[in-house]
Coordinates of C-alpha atoms in Angstrom, one line a residue:
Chain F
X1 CA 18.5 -20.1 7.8
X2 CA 21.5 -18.1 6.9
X3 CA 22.6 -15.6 4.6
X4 CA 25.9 -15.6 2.6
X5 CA 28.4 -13.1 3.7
X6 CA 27.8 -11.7 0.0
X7 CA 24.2 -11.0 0.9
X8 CA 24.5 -9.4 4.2
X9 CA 27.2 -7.0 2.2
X10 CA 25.0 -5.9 0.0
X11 CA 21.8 -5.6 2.2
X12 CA 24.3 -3.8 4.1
X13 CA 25.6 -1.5 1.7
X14 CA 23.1 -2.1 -1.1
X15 CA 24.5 -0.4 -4.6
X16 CA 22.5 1.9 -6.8
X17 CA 19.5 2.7 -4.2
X18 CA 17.5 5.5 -5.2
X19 CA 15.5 7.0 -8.1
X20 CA 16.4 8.8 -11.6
X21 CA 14.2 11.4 -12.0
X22 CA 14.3 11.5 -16.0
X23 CA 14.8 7.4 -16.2
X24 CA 14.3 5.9 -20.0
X25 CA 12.8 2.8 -18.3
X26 CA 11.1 2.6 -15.4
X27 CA 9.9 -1.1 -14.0
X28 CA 7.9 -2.3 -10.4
X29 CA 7.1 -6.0 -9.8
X30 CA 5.6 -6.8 -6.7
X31 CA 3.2 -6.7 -4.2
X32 CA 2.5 -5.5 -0.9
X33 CA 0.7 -8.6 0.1
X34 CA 3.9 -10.8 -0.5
X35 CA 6.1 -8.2 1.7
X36 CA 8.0 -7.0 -1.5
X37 CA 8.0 -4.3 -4.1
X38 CA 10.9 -3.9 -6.3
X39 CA 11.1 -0.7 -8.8
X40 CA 14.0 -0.5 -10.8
X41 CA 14.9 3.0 -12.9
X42 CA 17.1 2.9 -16.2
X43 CA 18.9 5.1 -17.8
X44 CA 19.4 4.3 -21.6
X45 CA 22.1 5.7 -24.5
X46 CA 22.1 4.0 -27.7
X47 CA 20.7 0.5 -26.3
X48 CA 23.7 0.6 -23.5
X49 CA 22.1 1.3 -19.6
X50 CA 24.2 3.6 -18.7
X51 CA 22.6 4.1 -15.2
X52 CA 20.5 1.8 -13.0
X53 CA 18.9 2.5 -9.9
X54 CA 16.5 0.6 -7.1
X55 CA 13.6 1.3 -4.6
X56 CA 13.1 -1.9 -2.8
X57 CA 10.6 -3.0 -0.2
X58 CA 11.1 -6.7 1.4
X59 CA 13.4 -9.1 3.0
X60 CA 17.1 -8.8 2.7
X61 CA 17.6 -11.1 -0.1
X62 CA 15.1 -8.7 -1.8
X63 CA 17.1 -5.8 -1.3
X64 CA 20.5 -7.9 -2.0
X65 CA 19.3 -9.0 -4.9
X66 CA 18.4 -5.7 -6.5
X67 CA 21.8 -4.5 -5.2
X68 CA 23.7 -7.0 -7.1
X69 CA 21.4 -7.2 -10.3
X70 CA 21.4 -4.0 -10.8
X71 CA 25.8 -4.4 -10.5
X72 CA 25.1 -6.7 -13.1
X73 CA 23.2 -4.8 -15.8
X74 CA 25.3 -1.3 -15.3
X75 CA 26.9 -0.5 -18.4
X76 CA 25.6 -3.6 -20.5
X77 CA 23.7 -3.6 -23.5
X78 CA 20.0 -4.3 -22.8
X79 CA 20.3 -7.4 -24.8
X80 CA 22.5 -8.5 -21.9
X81 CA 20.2 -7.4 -19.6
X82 CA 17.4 -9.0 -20.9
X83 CA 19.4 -11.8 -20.5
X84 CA 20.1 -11.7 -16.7
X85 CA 18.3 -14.6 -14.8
X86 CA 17.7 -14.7 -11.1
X87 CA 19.9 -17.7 -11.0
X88 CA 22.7 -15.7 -12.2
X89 CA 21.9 -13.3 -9.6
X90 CA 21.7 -15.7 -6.7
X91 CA 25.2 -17.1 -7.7
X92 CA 26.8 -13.9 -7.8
X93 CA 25.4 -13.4 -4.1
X94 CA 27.2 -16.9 -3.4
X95 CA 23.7 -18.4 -2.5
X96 CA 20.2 -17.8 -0.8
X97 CA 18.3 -20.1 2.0
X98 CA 16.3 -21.9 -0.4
X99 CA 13.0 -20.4 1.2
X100 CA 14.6 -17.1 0.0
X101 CA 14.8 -18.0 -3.8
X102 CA 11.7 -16.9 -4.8
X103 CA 12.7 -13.2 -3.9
X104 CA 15.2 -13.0 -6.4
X105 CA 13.2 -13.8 -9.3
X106 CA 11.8 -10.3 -8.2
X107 CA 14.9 -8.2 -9.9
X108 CA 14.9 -10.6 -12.9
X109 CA 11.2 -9.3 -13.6
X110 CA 11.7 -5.6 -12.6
X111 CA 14.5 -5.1 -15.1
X112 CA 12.2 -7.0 -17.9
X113 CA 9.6 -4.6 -16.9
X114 CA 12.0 -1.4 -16.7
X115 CA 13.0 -2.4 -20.5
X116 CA 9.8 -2.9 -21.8
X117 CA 9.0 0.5 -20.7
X118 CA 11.5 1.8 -22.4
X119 CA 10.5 0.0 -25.5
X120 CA 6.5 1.1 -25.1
X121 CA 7.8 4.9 -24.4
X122 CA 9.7 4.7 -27.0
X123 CA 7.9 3.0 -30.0
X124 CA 10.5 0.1 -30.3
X125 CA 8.8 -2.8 -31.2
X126 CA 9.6 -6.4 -29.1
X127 CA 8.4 -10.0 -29.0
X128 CA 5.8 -9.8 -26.0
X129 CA 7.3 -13.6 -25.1
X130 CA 10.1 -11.8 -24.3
X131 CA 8.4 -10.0 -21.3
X132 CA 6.6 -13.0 -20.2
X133 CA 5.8 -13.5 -16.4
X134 CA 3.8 -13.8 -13.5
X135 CA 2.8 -10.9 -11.9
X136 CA 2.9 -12.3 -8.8
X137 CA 6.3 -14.0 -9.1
X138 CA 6.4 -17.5 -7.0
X139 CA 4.4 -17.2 -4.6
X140 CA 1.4 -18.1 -6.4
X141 CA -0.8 -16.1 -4.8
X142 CA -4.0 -14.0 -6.0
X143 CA -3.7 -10.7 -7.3
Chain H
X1 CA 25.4 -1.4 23.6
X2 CA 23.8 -4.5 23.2
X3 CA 20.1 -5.4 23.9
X4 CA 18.9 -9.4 23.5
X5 CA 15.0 -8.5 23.4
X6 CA 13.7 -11.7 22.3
X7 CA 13.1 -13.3 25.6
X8 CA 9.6 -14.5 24.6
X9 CA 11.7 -16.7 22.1
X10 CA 13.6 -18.1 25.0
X11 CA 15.6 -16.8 28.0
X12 CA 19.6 -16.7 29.1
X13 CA 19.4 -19.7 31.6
X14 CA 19.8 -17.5 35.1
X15 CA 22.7 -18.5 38.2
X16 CA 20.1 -20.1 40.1
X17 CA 19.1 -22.6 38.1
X18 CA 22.3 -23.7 36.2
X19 CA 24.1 -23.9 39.5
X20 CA 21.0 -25.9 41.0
X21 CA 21.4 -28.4 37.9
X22 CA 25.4 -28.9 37.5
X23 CA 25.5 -31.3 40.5
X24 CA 22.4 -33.4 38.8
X25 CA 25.2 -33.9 36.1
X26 CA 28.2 -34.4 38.3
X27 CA 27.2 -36.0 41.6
X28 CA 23.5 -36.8 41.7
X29 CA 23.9 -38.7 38.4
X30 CA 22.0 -41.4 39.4
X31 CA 18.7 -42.9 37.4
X32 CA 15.3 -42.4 39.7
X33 CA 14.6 -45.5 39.4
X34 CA 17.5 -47.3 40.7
X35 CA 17.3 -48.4 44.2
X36 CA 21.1 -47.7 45.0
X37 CA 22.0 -44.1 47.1
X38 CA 23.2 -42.2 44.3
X39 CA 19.5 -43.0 42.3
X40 CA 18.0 -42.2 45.0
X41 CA 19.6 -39.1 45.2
X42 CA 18.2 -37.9 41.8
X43 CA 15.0 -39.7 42.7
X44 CA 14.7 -36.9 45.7
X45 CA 15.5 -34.0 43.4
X46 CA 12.9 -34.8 40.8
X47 CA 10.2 -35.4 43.8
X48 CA 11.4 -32.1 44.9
X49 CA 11.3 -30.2 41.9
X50 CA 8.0 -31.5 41.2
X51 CA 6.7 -30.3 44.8
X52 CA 8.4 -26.8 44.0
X53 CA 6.6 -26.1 41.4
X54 CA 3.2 -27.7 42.2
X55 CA 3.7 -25.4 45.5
X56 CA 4.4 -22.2 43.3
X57 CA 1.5 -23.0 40.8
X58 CA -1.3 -24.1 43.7
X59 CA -1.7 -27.9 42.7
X60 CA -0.9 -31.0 44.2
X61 CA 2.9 -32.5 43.0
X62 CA 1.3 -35.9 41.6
X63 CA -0.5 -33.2 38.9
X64 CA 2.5 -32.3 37.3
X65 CA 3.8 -34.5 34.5
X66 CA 7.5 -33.4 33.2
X67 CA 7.4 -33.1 29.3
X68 CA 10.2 -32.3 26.9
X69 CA 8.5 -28.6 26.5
X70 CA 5.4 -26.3 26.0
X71 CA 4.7 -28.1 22.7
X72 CA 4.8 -32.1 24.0
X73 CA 2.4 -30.7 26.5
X74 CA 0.5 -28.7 24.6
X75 CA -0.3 -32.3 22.1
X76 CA -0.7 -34.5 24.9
X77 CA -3.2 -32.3 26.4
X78 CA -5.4 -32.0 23.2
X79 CA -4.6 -35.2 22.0
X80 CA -5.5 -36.9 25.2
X81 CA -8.7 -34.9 25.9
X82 CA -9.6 -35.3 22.4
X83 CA -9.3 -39.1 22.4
X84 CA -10.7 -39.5 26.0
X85 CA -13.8 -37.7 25.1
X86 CA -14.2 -39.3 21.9
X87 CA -15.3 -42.3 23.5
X88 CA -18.3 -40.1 25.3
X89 CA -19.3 -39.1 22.1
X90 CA -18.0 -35.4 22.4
X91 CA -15.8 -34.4 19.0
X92 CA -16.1 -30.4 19.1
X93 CA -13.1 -28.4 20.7
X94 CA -13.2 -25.2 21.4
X95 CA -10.1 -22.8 20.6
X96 CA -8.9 -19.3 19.5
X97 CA -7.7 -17.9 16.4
X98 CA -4.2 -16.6 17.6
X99 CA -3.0 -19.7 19.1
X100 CA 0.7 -20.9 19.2
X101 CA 1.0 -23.5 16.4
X102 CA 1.5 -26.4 18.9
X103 CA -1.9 -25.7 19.6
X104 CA -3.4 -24.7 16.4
X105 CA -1.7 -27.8 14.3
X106 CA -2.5 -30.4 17.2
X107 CA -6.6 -29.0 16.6
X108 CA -5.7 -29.3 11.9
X109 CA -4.0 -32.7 13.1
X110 CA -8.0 -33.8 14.7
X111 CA -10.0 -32.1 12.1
X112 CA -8.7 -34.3 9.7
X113 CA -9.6 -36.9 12.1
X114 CA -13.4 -35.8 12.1
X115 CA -13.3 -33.8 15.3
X116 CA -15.3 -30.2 14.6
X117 CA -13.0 -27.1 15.6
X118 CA -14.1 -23.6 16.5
X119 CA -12.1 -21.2 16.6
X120 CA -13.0 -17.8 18.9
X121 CA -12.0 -14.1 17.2
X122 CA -9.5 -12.8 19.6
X123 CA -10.7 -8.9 18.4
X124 CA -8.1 -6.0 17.4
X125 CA -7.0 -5.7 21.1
X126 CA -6.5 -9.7 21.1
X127 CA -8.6 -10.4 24.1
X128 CA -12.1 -12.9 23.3
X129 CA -15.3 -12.3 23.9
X130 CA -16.6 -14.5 27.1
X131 CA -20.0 -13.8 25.2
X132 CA -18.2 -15.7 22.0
X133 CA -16.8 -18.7 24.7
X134 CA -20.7 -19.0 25.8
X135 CA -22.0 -19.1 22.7
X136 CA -19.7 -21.3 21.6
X137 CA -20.1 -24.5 23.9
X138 CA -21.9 -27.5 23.1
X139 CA -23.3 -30.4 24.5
X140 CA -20.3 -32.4 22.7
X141 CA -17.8 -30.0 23.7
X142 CA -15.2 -31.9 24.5
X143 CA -12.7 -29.5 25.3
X144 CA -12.1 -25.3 25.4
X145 CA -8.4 -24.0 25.3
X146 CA -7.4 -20.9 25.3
X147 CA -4.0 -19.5 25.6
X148 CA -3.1 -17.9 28.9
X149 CA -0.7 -14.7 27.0
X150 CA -0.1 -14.6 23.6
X151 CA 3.7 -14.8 22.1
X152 CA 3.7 -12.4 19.7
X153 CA 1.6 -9.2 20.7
X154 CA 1.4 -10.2 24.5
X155 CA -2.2 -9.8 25.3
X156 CA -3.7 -11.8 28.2
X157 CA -6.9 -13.8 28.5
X158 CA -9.5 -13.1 31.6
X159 CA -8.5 -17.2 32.3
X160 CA -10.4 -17.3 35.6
X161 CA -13.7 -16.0 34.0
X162 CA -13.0 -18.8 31.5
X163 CA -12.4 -21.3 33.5
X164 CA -15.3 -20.5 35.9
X165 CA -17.6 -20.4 32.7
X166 CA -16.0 -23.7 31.6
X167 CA -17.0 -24.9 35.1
X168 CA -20.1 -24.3 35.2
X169 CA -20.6 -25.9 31.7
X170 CA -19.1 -29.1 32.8
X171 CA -16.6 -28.9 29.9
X172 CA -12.7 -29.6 30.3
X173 CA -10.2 -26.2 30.5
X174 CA -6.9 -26.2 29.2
X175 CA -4.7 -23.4 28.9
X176 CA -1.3 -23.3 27.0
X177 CA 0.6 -20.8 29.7
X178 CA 3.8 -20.9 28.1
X179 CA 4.5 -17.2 28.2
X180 CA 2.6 -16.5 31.3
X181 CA 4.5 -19.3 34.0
X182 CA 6.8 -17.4 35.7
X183 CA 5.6 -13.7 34.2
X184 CA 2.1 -13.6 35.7
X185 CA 0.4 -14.6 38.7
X186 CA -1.0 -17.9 38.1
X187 CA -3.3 -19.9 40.7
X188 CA -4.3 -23.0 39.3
X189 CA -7.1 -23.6 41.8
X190 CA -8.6 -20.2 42.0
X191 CA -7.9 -19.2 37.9
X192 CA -10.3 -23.0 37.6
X193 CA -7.3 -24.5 34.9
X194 CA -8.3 -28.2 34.3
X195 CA -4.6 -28.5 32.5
X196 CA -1.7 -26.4 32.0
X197 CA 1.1 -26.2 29.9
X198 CA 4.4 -24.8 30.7
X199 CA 8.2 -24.9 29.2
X200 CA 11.0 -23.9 31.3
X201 CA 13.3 -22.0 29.0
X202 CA 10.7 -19.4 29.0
X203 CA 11.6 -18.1 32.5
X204 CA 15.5 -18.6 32.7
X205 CA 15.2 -22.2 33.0
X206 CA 17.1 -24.7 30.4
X207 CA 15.6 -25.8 27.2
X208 CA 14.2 -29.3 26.3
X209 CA 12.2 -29.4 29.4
X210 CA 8.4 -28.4 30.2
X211 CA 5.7 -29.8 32.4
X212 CA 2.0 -30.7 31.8
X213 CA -0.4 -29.9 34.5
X214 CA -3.2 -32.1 34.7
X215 CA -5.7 -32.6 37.8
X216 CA -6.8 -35.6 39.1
X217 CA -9.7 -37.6 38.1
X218 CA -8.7 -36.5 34.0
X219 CA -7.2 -39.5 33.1
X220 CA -5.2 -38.6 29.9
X221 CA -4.5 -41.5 27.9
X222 CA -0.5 -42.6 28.3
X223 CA 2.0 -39.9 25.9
X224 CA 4.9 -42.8 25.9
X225 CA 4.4 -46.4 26.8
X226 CA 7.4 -48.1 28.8
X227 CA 8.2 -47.3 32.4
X228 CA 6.1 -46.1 35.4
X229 CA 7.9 -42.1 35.1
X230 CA 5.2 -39.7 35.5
X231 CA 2.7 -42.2 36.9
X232 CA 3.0 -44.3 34.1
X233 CA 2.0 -41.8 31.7
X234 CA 5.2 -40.6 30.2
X235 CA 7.6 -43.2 30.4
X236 CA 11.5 -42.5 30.0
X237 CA 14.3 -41.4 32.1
X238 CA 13.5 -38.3 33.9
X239 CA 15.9 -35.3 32.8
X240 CA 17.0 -34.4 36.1
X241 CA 19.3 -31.8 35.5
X242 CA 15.9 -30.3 33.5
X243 CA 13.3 -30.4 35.8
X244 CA 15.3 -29.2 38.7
X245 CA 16.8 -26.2 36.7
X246 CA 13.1 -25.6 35.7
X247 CA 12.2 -25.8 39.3
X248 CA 15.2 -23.3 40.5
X249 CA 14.0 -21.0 37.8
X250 CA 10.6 -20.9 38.6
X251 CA 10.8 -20.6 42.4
X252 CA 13.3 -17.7 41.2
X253 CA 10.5 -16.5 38.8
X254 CA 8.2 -16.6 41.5
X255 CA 10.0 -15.1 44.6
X256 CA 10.9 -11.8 41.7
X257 CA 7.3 -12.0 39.9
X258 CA 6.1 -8.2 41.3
X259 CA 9.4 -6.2 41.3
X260 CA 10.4 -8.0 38.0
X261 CA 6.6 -6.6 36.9
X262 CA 7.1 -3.2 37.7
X263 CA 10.0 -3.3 36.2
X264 CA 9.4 -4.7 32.7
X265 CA 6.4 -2.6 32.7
X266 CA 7.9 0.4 32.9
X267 CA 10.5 -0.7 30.4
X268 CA 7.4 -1.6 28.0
X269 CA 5.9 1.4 28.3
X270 CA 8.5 4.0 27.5
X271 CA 9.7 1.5 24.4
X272 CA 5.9 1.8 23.4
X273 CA 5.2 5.6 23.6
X274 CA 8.6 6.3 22.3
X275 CA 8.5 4.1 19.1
X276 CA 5.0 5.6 18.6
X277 CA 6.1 8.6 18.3
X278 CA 7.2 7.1 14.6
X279 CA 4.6 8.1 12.4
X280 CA 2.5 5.5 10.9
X281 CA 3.5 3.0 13.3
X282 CA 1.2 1.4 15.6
X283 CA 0.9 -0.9 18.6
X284 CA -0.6 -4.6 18.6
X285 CA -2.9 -5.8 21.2
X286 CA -4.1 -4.7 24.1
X287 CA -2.4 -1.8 26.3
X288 CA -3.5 -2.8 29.5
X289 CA -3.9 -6.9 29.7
X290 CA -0.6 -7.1 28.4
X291 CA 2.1 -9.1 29.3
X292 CA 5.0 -7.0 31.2
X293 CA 7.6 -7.4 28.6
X294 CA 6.2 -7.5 25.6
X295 CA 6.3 -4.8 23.0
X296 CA 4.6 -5.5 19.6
X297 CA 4.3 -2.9 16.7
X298 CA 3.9 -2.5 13.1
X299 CA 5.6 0.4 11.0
X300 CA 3.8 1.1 7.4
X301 CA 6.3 0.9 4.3
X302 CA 9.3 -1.2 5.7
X303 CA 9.4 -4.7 5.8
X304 CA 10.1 -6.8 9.6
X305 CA 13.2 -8.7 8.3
X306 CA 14.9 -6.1 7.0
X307 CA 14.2 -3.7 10.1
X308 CA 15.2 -6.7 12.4
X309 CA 18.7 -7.4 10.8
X310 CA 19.5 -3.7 10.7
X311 CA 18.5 -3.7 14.8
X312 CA 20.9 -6.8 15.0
X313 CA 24.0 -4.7 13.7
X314 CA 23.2 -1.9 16.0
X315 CA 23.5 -4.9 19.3
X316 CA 19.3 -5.1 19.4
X317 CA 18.2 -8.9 18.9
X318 CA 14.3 -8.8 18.2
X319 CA 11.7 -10.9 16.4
X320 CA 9.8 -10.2 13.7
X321 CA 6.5 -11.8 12.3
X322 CA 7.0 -11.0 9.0
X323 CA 6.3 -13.5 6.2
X324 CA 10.2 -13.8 5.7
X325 CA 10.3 -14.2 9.1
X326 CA 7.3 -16.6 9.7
X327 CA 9.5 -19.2 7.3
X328 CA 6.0 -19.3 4.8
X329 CA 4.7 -16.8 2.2
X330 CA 2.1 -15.3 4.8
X331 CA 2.6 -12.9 7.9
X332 CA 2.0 -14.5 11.4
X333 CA -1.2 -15.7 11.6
X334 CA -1.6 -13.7 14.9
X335 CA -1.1 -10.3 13.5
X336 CA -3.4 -11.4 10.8
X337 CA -6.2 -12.7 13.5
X338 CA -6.4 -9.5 15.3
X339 CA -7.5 -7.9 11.3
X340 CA -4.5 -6.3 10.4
X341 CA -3.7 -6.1 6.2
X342 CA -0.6 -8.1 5.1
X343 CA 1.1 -5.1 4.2
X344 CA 1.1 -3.6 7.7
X345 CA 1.9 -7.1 9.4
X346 CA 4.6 -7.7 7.4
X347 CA 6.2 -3.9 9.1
X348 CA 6.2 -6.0 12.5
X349 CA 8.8 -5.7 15.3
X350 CA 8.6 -7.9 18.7
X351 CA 10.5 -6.4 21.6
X352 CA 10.4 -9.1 24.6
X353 CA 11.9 -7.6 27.4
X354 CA 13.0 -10.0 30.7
X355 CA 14.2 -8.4 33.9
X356 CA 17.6 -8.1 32.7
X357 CA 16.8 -5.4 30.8
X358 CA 17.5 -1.7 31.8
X359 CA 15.7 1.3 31.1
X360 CA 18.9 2.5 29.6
X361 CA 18.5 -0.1 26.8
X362 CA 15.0 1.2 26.4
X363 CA 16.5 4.2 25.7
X364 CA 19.3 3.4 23.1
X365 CA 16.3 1.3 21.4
X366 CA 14.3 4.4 21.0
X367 CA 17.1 5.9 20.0
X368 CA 18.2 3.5 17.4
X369 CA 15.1 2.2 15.7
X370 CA 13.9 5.5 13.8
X371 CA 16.7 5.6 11.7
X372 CA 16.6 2.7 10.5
X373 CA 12.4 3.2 9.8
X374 CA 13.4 6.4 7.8
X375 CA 16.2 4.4 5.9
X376 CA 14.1 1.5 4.8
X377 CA 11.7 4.2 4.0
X378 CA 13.6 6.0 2.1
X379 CA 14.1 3.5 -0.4
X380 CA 10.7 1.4 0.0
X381 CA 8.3 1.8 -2.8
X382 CA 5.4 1.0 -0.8
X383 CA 6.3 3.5 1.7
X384 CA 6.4 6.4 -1.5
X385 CA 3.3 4.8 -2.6
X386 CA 1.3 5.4 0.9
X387 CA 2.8 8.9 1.4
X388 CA 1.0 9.6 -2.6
X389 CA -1.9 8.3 -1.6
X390 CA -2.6 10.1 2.0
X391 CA -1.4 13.5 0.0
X392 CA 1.8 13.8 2.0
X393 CA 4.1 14.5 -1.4

C-alpha cells in the first residue's frame, strides 16, 4: 500500500483543521468502532460557505480527505457542495489504496450532514433523498 | 535521529550472518545433492547449519526440517498433526485466541474440514490459564499449540508448564516460537515442545528461510513430494545461503541472548513508563512475562496509522494494529482478544526494540511521541468526545 504524494501533503499539512464556534452547519459521520469520526463546521452567507472547518479522527486518507474536501467546498454555493462526491475527492488527492476508498466517502457524508443542519436550524425545507446515506458508511458494520 | 523499532516485523540481517552466507553464493555454490567437491561443499554447510542450531535449541540435528519461514512451518505442523491424527480418530485441536494468523487460518482452513477447534482466552495480561489448557483436553485431542511470545503485545506463555501438562495427557505440543528463537531462552527437551516453529529473519538472519522442529517418532505426513531434502519430507533444493545465514544468526542470537536481554529490557521499560506518563494511554499485556523488546500501548482519541506515519517523519519506524493498519475493517484480533474496545485498539502503537537500539533512542522516542498524541488530539472528535464525557471540559 502506498499513499499519493497528494495525500501525505495534506495529512501532512491538512487545511481547515479546527472548529467554528458560531458555525451555520455543523455535520459528524462516523464511528469509533470503524477508527474514524469526521465533523465538519460551516459557515454560511446567502447560500455561499464562506468558511469550512474539520475535526477528524482516523487513518490518513481520512484526514486527507477532509483536508482536500473541505479545499473543495470553500467559497462555493451549497448547491455545489451538495454536489461534491468522494470520487471527486479521491481524484483531486491523485488516488487512494483501494482498501482506503471507503474512508473518503466519510467527507462526502459529513458535508451532507453539516448542510442539512443548516437547513433544520434554519427552517429551509429540502428533499430528505437528498441527505440519503448510511450511517455507517462502507463498512457495513452494525451500529 | 532515526529509530527502526519494528524488529518484531523483521530484523536488519547482522555481519555475521551475511558474511557467513556470501561464500554459499560465490564459492560453495554447489547443489547438496551432487556428489562432485563443490556439492559437497554446500552439502557440509547445510549439515552444519542444521547441527548449529539443533545444538543451540537442545534437539538432535535430524529434528530440524528447513522451511521457507515461520508460516510454512507453522501449516505443516498443524496440517500434519491434524491429518496424522485424523486417522486415530482424534479431530479436536487445541489453540489460543491471539495466535499469529499462520496459526489461526491453518486451524479456520480444518474447521471447515470437520475438525473441532478451541480456542483458550489469553486474559487482559495475555497469558492462559493452565486451568483453561486442563480443562480443555480431550480424549480426541489431537493436538494443543500455543504460541511461545506473542507479536504484537509481547507476552510470554509458561511453555514448560504446558508442555509438561501436555505430557502427561499424552497429547502432541506444538509451539509457534517465531518471536521467542533467538530472544528467549528456549530448551526444547526441558520446556517438553513436541514441534517448533522458527523463521530466521526474526533474529538478524535473512528472509525466506525458517525451520520446523519436529522429534522423532512424529511422523508428519510429507510438506512437498520430490527429492529426499529434509528426510524426504520437504523436497527441493536446500537454500544454502538461508539456512547457514539462519544458523550464523542464531548462534549469534544465542552467544548475546543475556546481555542483549538486559539491554532491551531496560530500553522497554523506560519507553513504557515514559509513554505512560501520556494520559489516557495504556500498556498491553503483561509487564513482567514480556518479551525484552517489545513495547505495546494504546492512546485514547487518536487513531494508530495516523500516529505511526507522523512517528515515520520524525525517523521512528513502528507498527501499528490499527484496522487501517491490520489491512481489514477490524483492529488486530489480538488487541481485541485480550478485551480491549475497538476504539481504544485502534489508538495502538508497537515499539519492537532489537539490541541495536540505544537508550538514547528511547529517549528521543519519549520525547517525540507526545506531540504528536496532543496533535491528533487536538483535532480528533473522539478524543473531544471522551474529555465531555469524563467532565474534563
Amino acid at each position: 500500500m502506498e499513499y499519493s504524494e497528494k495525500v501525505m501533503e495534506h495529512f501532512v499539512n491538512p487545511h481547515n483543521v479546527g472548529k467554528i464556534d458560531d458555525a451555520d452547519g455543523v455535520g459528524e459521520v462516523g464511528n469509533a468502532k470503524c477508527g474514524d469520526i469526521m465533523k465538519m463546521y460551516l459557515k454560511i452567507d446567502d447560500g455561499i460557505i464562506t468558511d469550512v472547518k474539520f475535526n477528524t479522527y482516523g487513518c490518513a486518507s481520512a484526514i486527507a480527505t477532509s483536508s482536500m474536501a473541505t479545499d473543495l467546498i470553500k467559497g462555493q454555493p451549497i448547491s455545489e457542495a451538495l454536489k461534491l462526491t468522494n470520487k471527486a475527492v479521491v481524484e483531486a488527492l491523485d488516488g487512494l489504496p483501494a482498501v482506503k476508498i471507503h474512508c473518503s466517502v466519510l467527507a462526502e457524508q459529513a458535508i451532507k450532514a453539516a448542510v442539512r443542519d443548516y437547513y433544520d436550524k434554519n427552517g429551509i425545507e429540502y428533499d430528505e433523498a437528498q441527505f440519503h446515506f448510511n450511517e455507517a458508511h462502507e463498512h457495513g458494520v452494525e451500529e | 535521529m532515526k529509530v527502526y523499532a519494528d524488529n518484531a516485523a523483521t530484523t536488519k540481517i547482522s555481519d555475521t550472518a551475511l558474511n557467513a552466507m556470501m561464500p554459499c553464493y560465490k564459492e560453495i555454490y554447489g547443489n547438496p545433492s551432487s556428489l562432485h567437491s563443490v556439492g559437497q561443499e554446500a552439502f557440509h554447510a547445510v549439515r552444519d547449519a542444521r547441527a548449529q542450531i539443533a545444538e543451540i535449541l537442545n534437539c538432535k540435528a535430524d529434528e530440524i526440517y528447513f522451511t521457507s519461514g515461520g508460516s510454512e512451518s507453522d501449516n505443516w505442523a498443524i496440517k500434519g498433526t491434524a491429518e496424522l491424527m485424523a486417522k486415530k480418530g482424534k479431530k479436536h485441536i487445541i489453540s489460543t485466541k491471539f495466535e499469529h494468523h499462520a496459526v489461526l487460518h491453518t486451524l479456520k482452513y480444518l474447521e471447515r474440514r470437520g475438525f473441532e477447534i478451541t480456542l483458550l482466552d489469553v486474559y487482559e495480561n495475555g497469558i492462559i490459564r493452565l486451568d483453561d489448557l486442563k480443562n480443555a483436553i480431550r480424549e480426541d485431542t489431537a493436538l494443543v499449540t500455543v504460541m511461545f511470545a506473542n507479536n504484537e503485545i509481547g507476552s510470554v506463555q509458561p511453555i514448560r508448564e504446558i508442555g509438561a501438562i501436555c505430557r502427561e495427557k499424552g497429547v502432541l505440543f506444538h509451539t509457534d516460537a517465531v518471536q521467542a528463537v533467538g530472544h528467549l531462552p528456549i530448551d526444547i527437551e526441558k520446556d517438553n515442545i513436541d514441534m517448533l516453529s522458527l523463521s530466521g529473519h526474526k533474529f538478524h538472519g535473512p528472509k525466506g528461510v525458517g525451520a520446523l522442529y519436529c522429534k522423532n517418532g512424529i511422523r508428519l505426513p510429507n510438506l512437498i513430494e520430490g527429492g529426499a531434502q529434509e528426510r524426504n519430507r520437504r523436497a527441493g533444493t536446500e537454500n544454502v545461503p538461508g539456512v547457514v545465514g539462519m544458523a550464523a544468526a542464531l548462534k549469534e542470537a544465542a552467544d548475546h541472548l543475556e546481555e542483549n536481554s538486559a539491554k532491551l529490557t531496560e530500553i522497554r521499560n523506560r519507553v513504557i513508563d515514559g509513554l505512560l506518563k501520556i494520559p489516557c494511554s495504556r500498556v498491553n499485556g503483561d509487564r513482567v512475562q514480556r518479551l525484552p523488546g517489545n513495547v505495546s500501548m494504546c492512546f485514547e482519541g487518536v487513531e494508530g496509522e495516523s500516529l505511526l506515519l507522523y512517528l515515520d517523519m520524525v525517523g521512528i519506524q513502528a507498527s501499528s494494529g490499527s484496522a487501517c493498519t491490520s489491512g481489514s475493517l477490524d483492529p488486530s484480533h489480538v488487541l481485541l482478544s485480550i478485551g480491549l474496545p475497538h476504539e481504544v485498539a485502534h489508538g495502538s502503537l508497537r515499539l519492537s526494540f532489537c539490541e541495536d537500539n540505544t537508550l538514547e533512542q528511547a529517549d528521543y522516542i519519549i520525547e517525540q511521541v507526545p506531540p504528536i498524541i496532543k496533535r491528533l488530539r487536538d483535532m480528533s472528535p473522539l478524543w473531544e468526545r471522551l474529555q465531555k464525557e469524563r467532565g474534563n471540559v
